[in-house]
């Protein structure tokens, strides 16, 4: 007959003194306290698994109270009844806890970033990592990804907002959501807390690139002429070509002379230099035909006499091996007195609205000259086949309109 063991009392445990040799105070059902010669009071449990006696450790008193030790004993008995080895279960939990601690947000974020590198342009990849390193990692980077709370992420994002960087906070929230999704798919957490934050950040009002209106065009042309003496000759030509051709700034200033035939007046920009051609995933491989007016061709021939010995239409003044920087166009606009009123991209918006309003060309024709994305390959092929002649006429009409406007208003 099994010996009946009287459960321990808190007073017994408190009054237990060390002896020369370790001794045990039994509580029943395999649980006991071992008192060591140095006075440590350790919770132990003997349990038989597969006909073998196992010793479980539940911690040290008073860190683990009598009630907690009994709860752990009861849990071990339930595990045994369910066919689970409590010792192995404890080791597994310890391993999982260590893995969670090792899988910090920064570690997972860098894995996600490395995994996505092939889908981004180098500049995009660099910017994403730099933003994480500056704003996110110092706040929550060392925390296990599974332990981060809504409040911790909210506090991190609001700190970014507090300096007025609302758009950056919004983008970082989106990237954090992608990182948490990556962690979920790898079994490292079970909730995407960034996706839950739908009403936390202040809404960001989307703006447009600064651009003058059609009504302001005569004054802009006058300012352009008045400031010619203050501008480097290639920069003056670049401004006029931006107005005549309304290309994206990079598409103009990064042009090599090899793309242009000054004899025939043909200019074809290879697809991989176009905005959508630079996409890492599914790039648009359509070359862009730049339809030019006589005025634009005359400017290019004048430019060739200045920079024709260089690779670039607009070589950088400090390093001729590189093209002119975007900042040169913005600086020229600033010198004209149009800071925050006009941008390089503003020439495109100005041309779109004015050509449709004053010259009455269809939106599709102007849109194709702007090299906007086409819905599908059929649309793209149709545009090339049907719009090229119309675009050539439109670009000449646009140049003539600007000349007439300048002659009558200035």
Short mmCIF file of C-alpha atoms in Angstrom, two decimals:
data_model
loop_
_atom_site.label_atom_id
_atom_site.label_comp_id
_atom_site.label_asym_id
_atom_site.label_seq_id
_atom_site.Cartn_x
_atom_site.Cartn_y
_atom_site.Cartn_z
CA UNK A 1 0.00 0.00 0.00
CA UNK A 2 1.39 3.41 -1.05
CA UNK A 3 2.54 5.59 1.76
CA UNK A 4 0.34 8.63 2.31
CA UNK A 5 2.37 11.80 2.20
CA UNK A 6 1.15 14.86 4.00
CA UNK A 7 1.43 17.94 1.78
CA UNK A 8 4.00 20.55 2.68
CA UNK A 9 2.97 23.78 4.34
CA UNK A 10 4.46 27.22 3.62
CA UNK A 11 5.77 27.32 7.18
CA UNK A 12 7.64 24.00 6.76
CA UNK A 13 9.30 25.30 3.64
CA UNK A 14 10.24 28.60 5.26
CA UNK A 15 11.70 26.92 8.36
CA UNK A 16 13.70 24.28 6.46
CA UNK A 17 17.39 24.72 7.39
CA UNK A 18 20.48 23.38 5.59
CA UNK A 19 22.25 20.29 6.89
CA UNK A 20 25.59 18.63 6.22
CA UNK A 21 24.02 16.58 3.44
CA UNK A 22 21.14 17.34 1.03
CA UNK A 23 17.74 16.18 2.22
CA UNK A 24 14.18 16.07 0.81
CA UNK A 25 10.80 17.41 1.88
CA UNK A 26 8.02 15.51 0.07
CA UNK A 27 4.75 17.10 -1.04
CA UNK A 28 3.13 14.10 -2.74
CA UNK A 29 2.55 12.77 -6.27
CA UNK A 30 6.29 12.79 -6.93
CA UNK A 31 6.91 16.44 -6.00
CA UNK A 32 9.54 17.24 -3.37
CA UNK A 33 11.88 20.00 -2.28
CA UNK A 34 15.59 19.32 -2.04
CA UNK A 35 17.43 21.41 0.56
CA UNK A 36 21.17 21.64 -0.16
CA UNK A 37 24.01 22.19 2.37
CA UNK A 38 24.39 25.79 1.18
CA UNK A 39 20.70 26.48 1.87
CA UNK A 40 19.26 26.28 -1.68
CA UNK A 41 15.71 24.95 -1.86
CA UNK A 42 15.10 23.23 -5.21
CA UNK A 43 11.83 21.82 -6.56
CA UNK A 44 12.15 18.32 -8.00
CA UNK A 45 9.80 15.66 -9.27
CA UNK A 46 10.32 11.97 -9.94
CA UNK A 47 8.26 10.52 -12.74
CA UNK A 48 8.37 7.18 -14.56
CA UNK A 49 8.30 7.27 -18.37
CA UNK A 50 8.55 4.05 -20.43
CA UNK A 51 9.53 2.14 -17.29
CA UNK A 52 12.38 4.52 -16.64
CA UNK A 53 12.52 6.96 -13.77
CA UNK A 54 13.06 10.58 -14.82
CA UNK A 55 13.94 13.58 -12.68
CA UNK A 56 12.30 16.90 -13.51
CA UNK A 57 13.47 20.27 -12.19
CA UNK A 58 10.90 23.00 -11.55
CA UNK A 59 13.11 25.82 -10.32
CA UNK A 60 14.29 27.34 -7.07
CA UNK A 61 12.27 28.52 -4.09
CA UNK A 62 11.18 31.30 -3.51
CA UNK A 63 11.45 32.18 -7.25
CA UNK A 64 9.00 29.30 -7.78
CA UNK A 65 6.35 29.21 -5.06
CA UNK A 66 4.73 26.10 -3.61
CA UNK A 67 1.59 26.74 -5.66
CA UNK A 68 3.61 27.14 -8.87
CA UNK A 69 5.59 23.97 -8.19
CA UNK A 70 2.37 22.02 -7.69
CA UNK A 71 0.94 23.45 -10.91
CA UNK A 72 4.02 22.29 -12.81
CA UNK A 73 3.77 18.87 -11.21
CA UNK A 74 0.11 18.59 -12.27
CA UNK A 75 0.97 19.66 -15.81
CA UNK A 76 3.70 17.01 -15.99
CA UNK A 77 1.23 14.34 -14.87
CA UNK A 78 -1.24 15.45 -17.56
CA UNK A 79 1.48 15.27 -20.20
CA UNK A 80 2.43 11.78 -19.08
CA UNK A 81 -1.22 10.67 -19.25
CA UNK A 82 -1.33 12.05 -22.82
CA UNK A 83 1.78 10.07 -23.79
CA UNK A 84 4.08 13.09 -23.74
CA UNK A 85 7.49 13.01 -22.10
CA UNK A 86 7.49 16.11 -19.81
CA UNK A 87 11.29 16.31 -19.89
CA UNK A 88 11.42 16.34 -23.70
CA UNK A 89 8.53 18.79 -23.83
CA UNK A 90 10.45 21.15 -21.55
CA UNK A 91 13.59 20.89 -23.70
CA UNK A 92 11.54 21.58 -26.82
CA UNK A 93 9.94 24.65 -25.23
CA UNK A 94 13.39 25.87 -24.19
CA UNK A 95 14.67 25.48 -27.76
CA UNK A 96 11.64 27.29 -29.19
CA UNK A 97 12.08 30.11 -26.70
CA UNK A 98 15.75 30.44 -27.65
CA UNK A 99 14.86 30.46 -31.35
CA UNK A 100 12.27 33.17 -30.82
CA UNK A 101 14.79 35.27 -28.90
CA UNK A 102 17.32 34.83 -31.73
CA UNK A 103 14.81 35.77 -34.45
CA UNK A 104 14.83 39.49 -33.82
CA UNK A 105 12.98 41.95 -36.02
CA UNK A 106 16.26 43.21 -37.48
CA UNK A 107 17.45 39.69 -38.33
CA UNK A 108 14.18 38.82 -40.07
CA UNK A 109 14.02 42.21 -41.80
CA UNK A 110 17.50 41.73 -43.26
CA UNK A 111 16.57 38.22 -44.44
CA UNK A 112 13.42 39.62 -46.09
CA UNK A 113 15.43 42.42 -47.70
CA UNK A 114 18.04 39.98 -49.04
CA UNK A 115 15.30 37.71 -50.37
CA UNK A 116 13.69 40.59 -52.29
CA UNK A 117 16.86 42.11 -53.78
CA UNK A 118 16.32 40.69 -57.27
CA UNK A 119 12.90 42.36 -57.55
CA UNK A 120 14.19 45.90 -56.82
CA UNK A 121 16.36 48.42 -58.54
CA UNK A 122 19.65 48.99 -56.61
CA UNK A 123 18.58 52.47 -55.49
CA UNK A 124 15.27 51.15 -54.17
CA UNK A 125 16.96 48.34 -52.24
CA UNK A 126 19.47 50.76 -50.74
CA UNK A 127 16.79 53.28 -49.71
CA UNK A 128 14.60 50.64 -48.04
CA UNK A 129 17.46 49.25 -45.95
CA UNK A 130 18.75 52.69 -44.99
CA UNK A 131 15.29 53.73 -43.77
CA UNK A 132 14.97 50.59 -41.68
CA UNK A 133 18.44 51.12 -40.24
CA UNK A 134 17.73 54.75 -39.37
CA UNK A 135 14.16 54.64 -38.04
CA UNK A 136 13.10 51.07 -37.20
CA UNK A 137 16.06 48.98 -36.04
CA UNK A 138 17.14 51.39 -33.26
CA UNK A 139 13.63 51.14 -31.75
CA UNK A 140 12.49 47.52 -32.17
CA UNK A 141 15.28 45.82 -34.10
CA UNK A 142 16.63 43.86 -31.13
CA UNK A 143 13.21 42.54 -30.07
CA UNK A 144 12.03 39.03 -31.05
CA UNK A 145 9.68 39.49 -33.98
CA UNK A 146 7.00 37.48 -32.18
CA UNK A 147 7.11 39.65 -29.06
CA UNK A 148 6.66 43.10 -30.62
CA UNK A 149 3.41 44.75 -29.52
CA UNK A 150 1.08 47.11 -31.33
CA UNK A 151 2.09 49.90 -28.96
CA UNK A 152 5.80 49.42 -29.62
CA UNK A 153 5.30 49.63 -33.37
CA UNK A 154 2.90 52.58 -33.05
CA UNK A 155 5.36 54.49 -30.85
CA UNK A 156 8.11 53.83 -33.42
CA UNK A 157 6.04 55.11 -36.34
CA UNK A 158 4.73 58.14 -34.46
CA UNK A 159 8.29 59.13 -33.60
CA UNK A 160 8.92 59.34 -37.36
CA UNK A 161 5.70 61.32 -37.84
CA UNK A 162 6.68 63.76 -35.11
CA UNK A 163 9.47 65.16 -37.27
CA UNK A 164 7.02 65.74 -40.14
CA UNK A 165 8.07 62.69 -42.18
CA UNK A 166 4.53 61.43 -42.75
CA UNK A 167 5.21 59.79 -46.12
CA UNK A 168 8.29 58.00 -44.74
CA UNK A 169 6.24 56.71 -41.78
CA UNK A 170 3.61 55.40 -44.20
CA UNK A 171 6.17 53.60 -46.36
CA UNK A 172 7.94 52.11 -43.36
CA UNK A 173 4.64 50.82 -41.99
CA UNK A 174 4.02 49.10 -45.35
CA UNK A 175 7.49 47.53 -45.32
CA UNK A 176 7.05 46.42 -41.70
CA UNK A 177 3.83 44.69 -42.78
CA UNK A 178 5.78 42.83 -45.48
CA UNK A 179 8.44 41.83 -42.94
CA UNK A 180 5.83 40.50 -40.49
CA UNK A 181 4.18 38.61 -43.36
CA UNK A 182 7.57 37.05 -44.17
CA UNK A 183 7.95 36.06 -40.50
CA UNK A 184 4.48 34.48 -40.46
CA UNK A 185 5.26 32.39 -43.53
CA UNK A 186 8.40 31.09 -41.79
CA UNK A 187 6.50 30.18 -38.65
CA UNK A 188 8.18 32.83 -36.49
CA UNK A 189 5.04 34.71 -35.47
CA UNK A 190 1.32 34.29 -35.97
CA UNK A 191 0.12 37.88 -36.35
CA UNK A 192 0.89 40.79 -38.65
CA UNK A 193 0.57 43.69 -36.24
CA UNK A 194 1.53 46.26 -38.91
CA UNK A 195 -1.53 45.28 -40.98
CA UNK A 196 -3.72 45.93 -37.94
CA UNK A 197 -2.68 49.61 -37.80
CA UNK A 198 -5.30 50.96 -40.20
CA UNK A 199 -6.27 54.17 -38.38
CA UNK A 200 -3.08 55.01 -36.50
CA UNK A 201 -0.99 57.16 -38.85
CA UNK A 202 -2.14 60.54 -40.01
CA UNK A 203 -3.44 60.47 -43.60
CA UNK A 204 -0.96 61.67 -46.21
CA UNK A 205 -2.37 64.04 -48.77
CA UNK A 206 -0.97 63.11 -52.14
CA UNK A 207 0.37 66.09 -53.98
CA UNK A 208 1.42 66.71 -57.56
CA UNK A 209 4.70 67.90 -58.96
CA UNK A 210 4.70 71.68 -58.99
CA UNK A 211 3.74 73.07 -62.39
CA UNK A 212 2.67 76.40 -63.80
CA UNK A 213 -0.68 76.67 -65.59
CA UNK A 214 -1.37 77.42 -69.24
CA UNK A 215 -2.22 81.02 -68.30
CA UNK A 216 1.19 81.40 -66.61
CA UNK A 217 3.13 80.12 -69.63
CA UNK A 218 3.74 83.55 -71.30
CA UNK A 219 5.33 84.95 -68.12
CA UNK A 220 7.44 81.79 -67.78
CA UNK A 221 8.74 82.17 -71.34
CA UNK A 222 9.63 85.78 -70.61
CA UNK A 223 11.50 84.79 -67.44
CA UNK A 224 13.34 82.09 -69.37
CA UNK A 225 14.61 84.63 -71.92
CA UNK A 226 15.54 87.19 -69.28
CA UNK A 227 17.64 84.67 -67.36
CA UNK A 228 19.57 83.25 -70.30
CA UNK A 229 22.67 85.27 -69.45
CA UNK A 230 22.74 83.76 -65.95
CA UNK A 231 22.67 80.16 -67.16
CA UNK A 232 25.30 77.86 -68.61
CA UNK A 233 24.54 77.44 -72.34
CA UNK A 234 23.82 73.66 -72.21
CA UNK A 235 21.51 74.28 -69.22
CA UNK A 236 19.60 76.92 -71.23
CA UNK A 237 19.19 74.42 -74.05
CA UNK A 238 18.14 71.70 -71.60
CA UNK A 239 15.34 73.93 -70.25
CA UNK A 240 14.04 74.66 -73.75
CA UNK A 241 14.17 70.99 -74.73
CA UNK A 242 12.26 70.11 -71.56
CA UNK A 243 9.58 72.54 -72.67
CA UNK A 244 9.56 71.40 -76.31
CA UNK A 245 9.81 67.64 -75.75
CA UNK A 246 8.46 67.23 -72.16
CA UNK A 247 10.55 64.14 -71.49
CA UNK A 248 11.22 62.97 -67.95
CA UNK A 249 14.24 64.85 -66.62
CA UNK A 250 16.44 61.75 -66.39
CA UNK A 251 15.45 60.64 -69.88
CA UNK A 252 16.74 63.94 -71.27
CA UNK A 253 19.88 64.65 -69.28
CA UNK A 254 21.10 61.02 -69.33
CA UNK A 255 20.88 60.80 -73.14
CA UNK A 256 24.03 59.77 -75.04
CA UNK A 257 24.58 61.30 -78.48
CA UNK A 258 24.48 57.77 -79.94
CA UNK A 259 20.66 57.73 -79.54
CA UNK A 260 20.11 60.71 -81.83
CA UNK A 261 20.49 60.99 -85.60
CA UNK A 262 20.88 64.72 -86.31
CA UNK A 263 20.67 64.12 -90.06
CA UNK A 264 17.27 62.44 -90.07
CA UNK A 265 15.95 63.99 -86.86
CA UNK A 266 15.26 60.58 -85.33
CA UNK A 267 15.61 59.90 -81.62
CA UNK A 268 14.79 56.51 -80.13
CA UNK A 269 15.27 55.94 -76.40
CA UNK A 270 15.97 52.25 -75.66
CA UNK A 271 13.36 50.62 -73.43
CA UNK A 272 15.86 49.97 -70.63
CA UNK A 273 16.34 53.73 -70.16
CA UNK A 274 12.63 54.38 -69.78
CA UNK A 275 10.86 54.48 -66.42
CA UNK A 276 8.86 51.28 -66.92
CA UNK A 277 11.77 49.58 -68.63
CA UNK A 278 13.71 49.85 -65.37
CA UNK A 279 11.20 47.77 -63.45
CA UNK A 280 12.86 44.66 -62.02
CA UNK A 281 9.69 42.62 -62.57
CA UNK A 282 7.94 42.56 -65.97
CA UNK A 283 9.67 45.60 -67.50
CA UNK A 284 8.06 47.27 -70.52
CA UNK A 285 10.44 46.50 -73.40
CA UNK A 286 8.99 49.11 -75.75
CA UNK A 287 11.50 51.61 -77.18
CA UNK A 288 10.27 55.20 -77.07
CA UNK A 289 10.25 57.31 -80.23
CA UNK A 290 10.82 60.97 -79.36
CA UNK A 291 9.00 62.95 -82.02
CA UNK A 292 10.81 66.25 -82.52
CA UNK A 293 9.91 69.61 -84.01
CA UNK A 294 12.25 71.60 -86.25
CA UNK A 295 12.92 73.91 -83.31
CA UNK A 296 14.00 71.02 -81.09
CA UNK A 297 16.29 69.63 -83.80
CA UNK A 298 17.89 73.07 -84.25
CA UNK A 299 18.61 73.24 -80.52
CA UNK A 300 20.17 69.77 -80.59
CA UNK A 301 22.45 70.74 -83.47
CA UNK A 302 23.50 73.85 -81.55
CA UNK A 303 24.13 71.68 -78.49
CA UNK A 304 26.21 69.26 -80.56
CA UNK A 305 28.60 72.07 -81.42
CA UNK A 306 29.16 72.51 -77.67
CA UNK A 307 29.12 68.96 -76.29
CA UNK A 308 29.37 66.74 -79.36
CA UNK A 309 32.82 65.56 -78.27
CA UNK A 310 31.32 64.05 -75.12
CA UNK A 311 29.36 60.85 -74.70
CA UNK A 312 26.46 62.80 -73.23
CA UNK A 313 24.23 65.56 -74.54
CA UNK A 314 24.64 67.23 -71.18
CA UNK A 315 27.95 66.23 -69.56
CA UNK A 316 28.49 67.06 -65.91
CA UNK A 317 30.67 70.17 -65.55
CA UNK A 318 32.70 68.66 -62.70
CA UNK A 319 33.00 65.15 -64.13
CA UNK A 320 32.41 64.99 -67.92
CA UNK A 321 32.30 61.20 -67.71
CA UNK A 322 28.91 61.56 -66.00
CA UNK A 323 25.73 63.29 -67.23
CA UNK A 324 24.31 66.48 -65.76
CA UNK A 325 22.50 66.07 -62.43
CA UNK A 326 18.76 66.55 -61.91
CA UNK A 327 19.65 69.39 -59.57
CA UNK A 328 20.91 71.50 -62.49
CA UNK A 329 17.39 71.79 -63.92
CA UNK A 330 15.88 72.65 -60.55
CA UNK A 331 18.61 75.24 -59.93
CA UNK A 332 17.88 76.88 -63.30
CA UNK A 333 14.16 77.03 -62.48
CA UNK A 334 15.00 78.54 -59.08
CA UNK A 335 17.13 81.24 -60.71
CA UNK A 336 14.18 82.13 -62.90
CA UNK A 337 12.17 82.81 -59.74
CA UNK A 338 9.95 79.73 -60.00
CA UNK A 339 11.08 77.75 -56.96
CA UNK A 340 8.19 75.59 -55.65
CA UNK A 341 6.11 76.69 -58.65
CA UNK A 342 7.72 74.58 -61.36
CA UNK A 343 9.72 71.36 -61.58
CA UNK A 344 11.26 69.26 -64.30
CA UNK A 345 8.23 66.99 -64.17
CA UNK A 346 6.03 70.08 -64.32
CA UNK A 347 6.88 70.51 -68.02
CA UNK A 348 5.01 67.27 -68.68
CA UNK A 349 1.88 68.37 -66.82
CA UNK A 350 2.00 71.76 -68.53
CA UNK A 351 2.29 70.23 -72.00
CA UNK A 352 -0.48 67.70 -71.37
CA UNK A 353 -3.02 70.33 -70.26
CA UNK A 354 -2.06 73.03 -72.78
CA UNK A 355 -1.90 70.80 -75.88
CA UNK A 356 -5.29 69.32 -75.07
CA UNK A 357 -6.86 72.68 -74.19
CA UNK A 358 -5.30 74.98 -76.80
CA UNK A 359 -4.32 72.68 -79.65
CA UNK A 360 -7.21 70.23 -79.15
CA UNK A 361 -5.25 67.01 -79.52
CA UNK A 362 -6.70 63.79 -78.13
CA UNK A 363 -5.56 62.63 -74.73
CA UNK A 364 -4.25 59.33 -76.14
CA UNK A 365 -1.85 61.09 -78.52
CA UNK A 366 -0.36 63.33 -75.84
CA UNK A 367 -0.26 60.44 -73.40
CA UNK A 368 1.78 58.31 -75.79
CA UNK A 369 4.26 61.14 -76.35
CA UNK A 370 4.62 61.27 -72.55
CA UNK A 371 5.49 57.53 -72.68
CA UNK A 372 2.91 56.63 -70.05
CA UNK A 373 2.30 52.95 -69.45
CA UNK A 374 -0.01 51.24 -71.89
CA UNK A 375 -2.65 48.82 -70.68
CA UNK A 376 -1.33 45.90 -72.69
CA UNK A 377 0.90 44.92 -75.59
CA UNK A 378 -1.93 45.31 -78.11
CA UNK A 379 -2.48 48.91 -77.02
CA UNK A 380 1.25 49.57 -77.23
CA UNK A 381 1.52 48.16 -80.75
CA UNK A 382 -1.56 50.13 -81.84
CA UNK A 383 -0.08 53.35 -80.50
CA UNK A 384 3.15 52.84 -82.42
CA UNK A 385 1.30 52.04 -85.61
CA UNK A 386 -1.40 54.75 -85.47
CA UNK A 387 -0.06 57.65 -83.39
CA UNK A 388 3.46 58.26 -84.71
CA UNK A 389 2.48 60.55 -87.60
CA UNK A 390 -0.06 62.35 -85.43
CA UNK A 391 2.50 62.82 -82.70
CA UNK A 392 5.02 64.31 -85.14
CA UNK A 393 2.45 66.85 -86.26
CA UNK A 394 1.43 67.59 -82.68
CA UNK A 395 5.03 68.26 -81.60
CA UNK A 396 5.54 70.70 -84.48
CA UNK A 397 2.27 72.44 -83.66
CA UNK A 398 3.35 72.68 -80.01
CA UNK A 399 6.69 74.26 -80.91
CA UNK A 400 5.00 76.73 -83.27
CA UNK A 401 2.44 77.58 -80.59
CA UNK A 402 5.25 78.41 -78.14
CA UNK A 403 6.97 80.60 -80.74
CA UNK A 404 3.73 82.47 -81.46
CA UNK A 405 3.03 82.88 -77.77
CA UNK A 406 6.48 84.29 -77.18
CA UNK A 407 6.30 86.67 -80.15
CA UNK A 408 2.89 88.05 -79.18
CA UNK A 409 3.25 88.30 -75.42
CA UNK A 410 6.88 89.15 -74.77
#
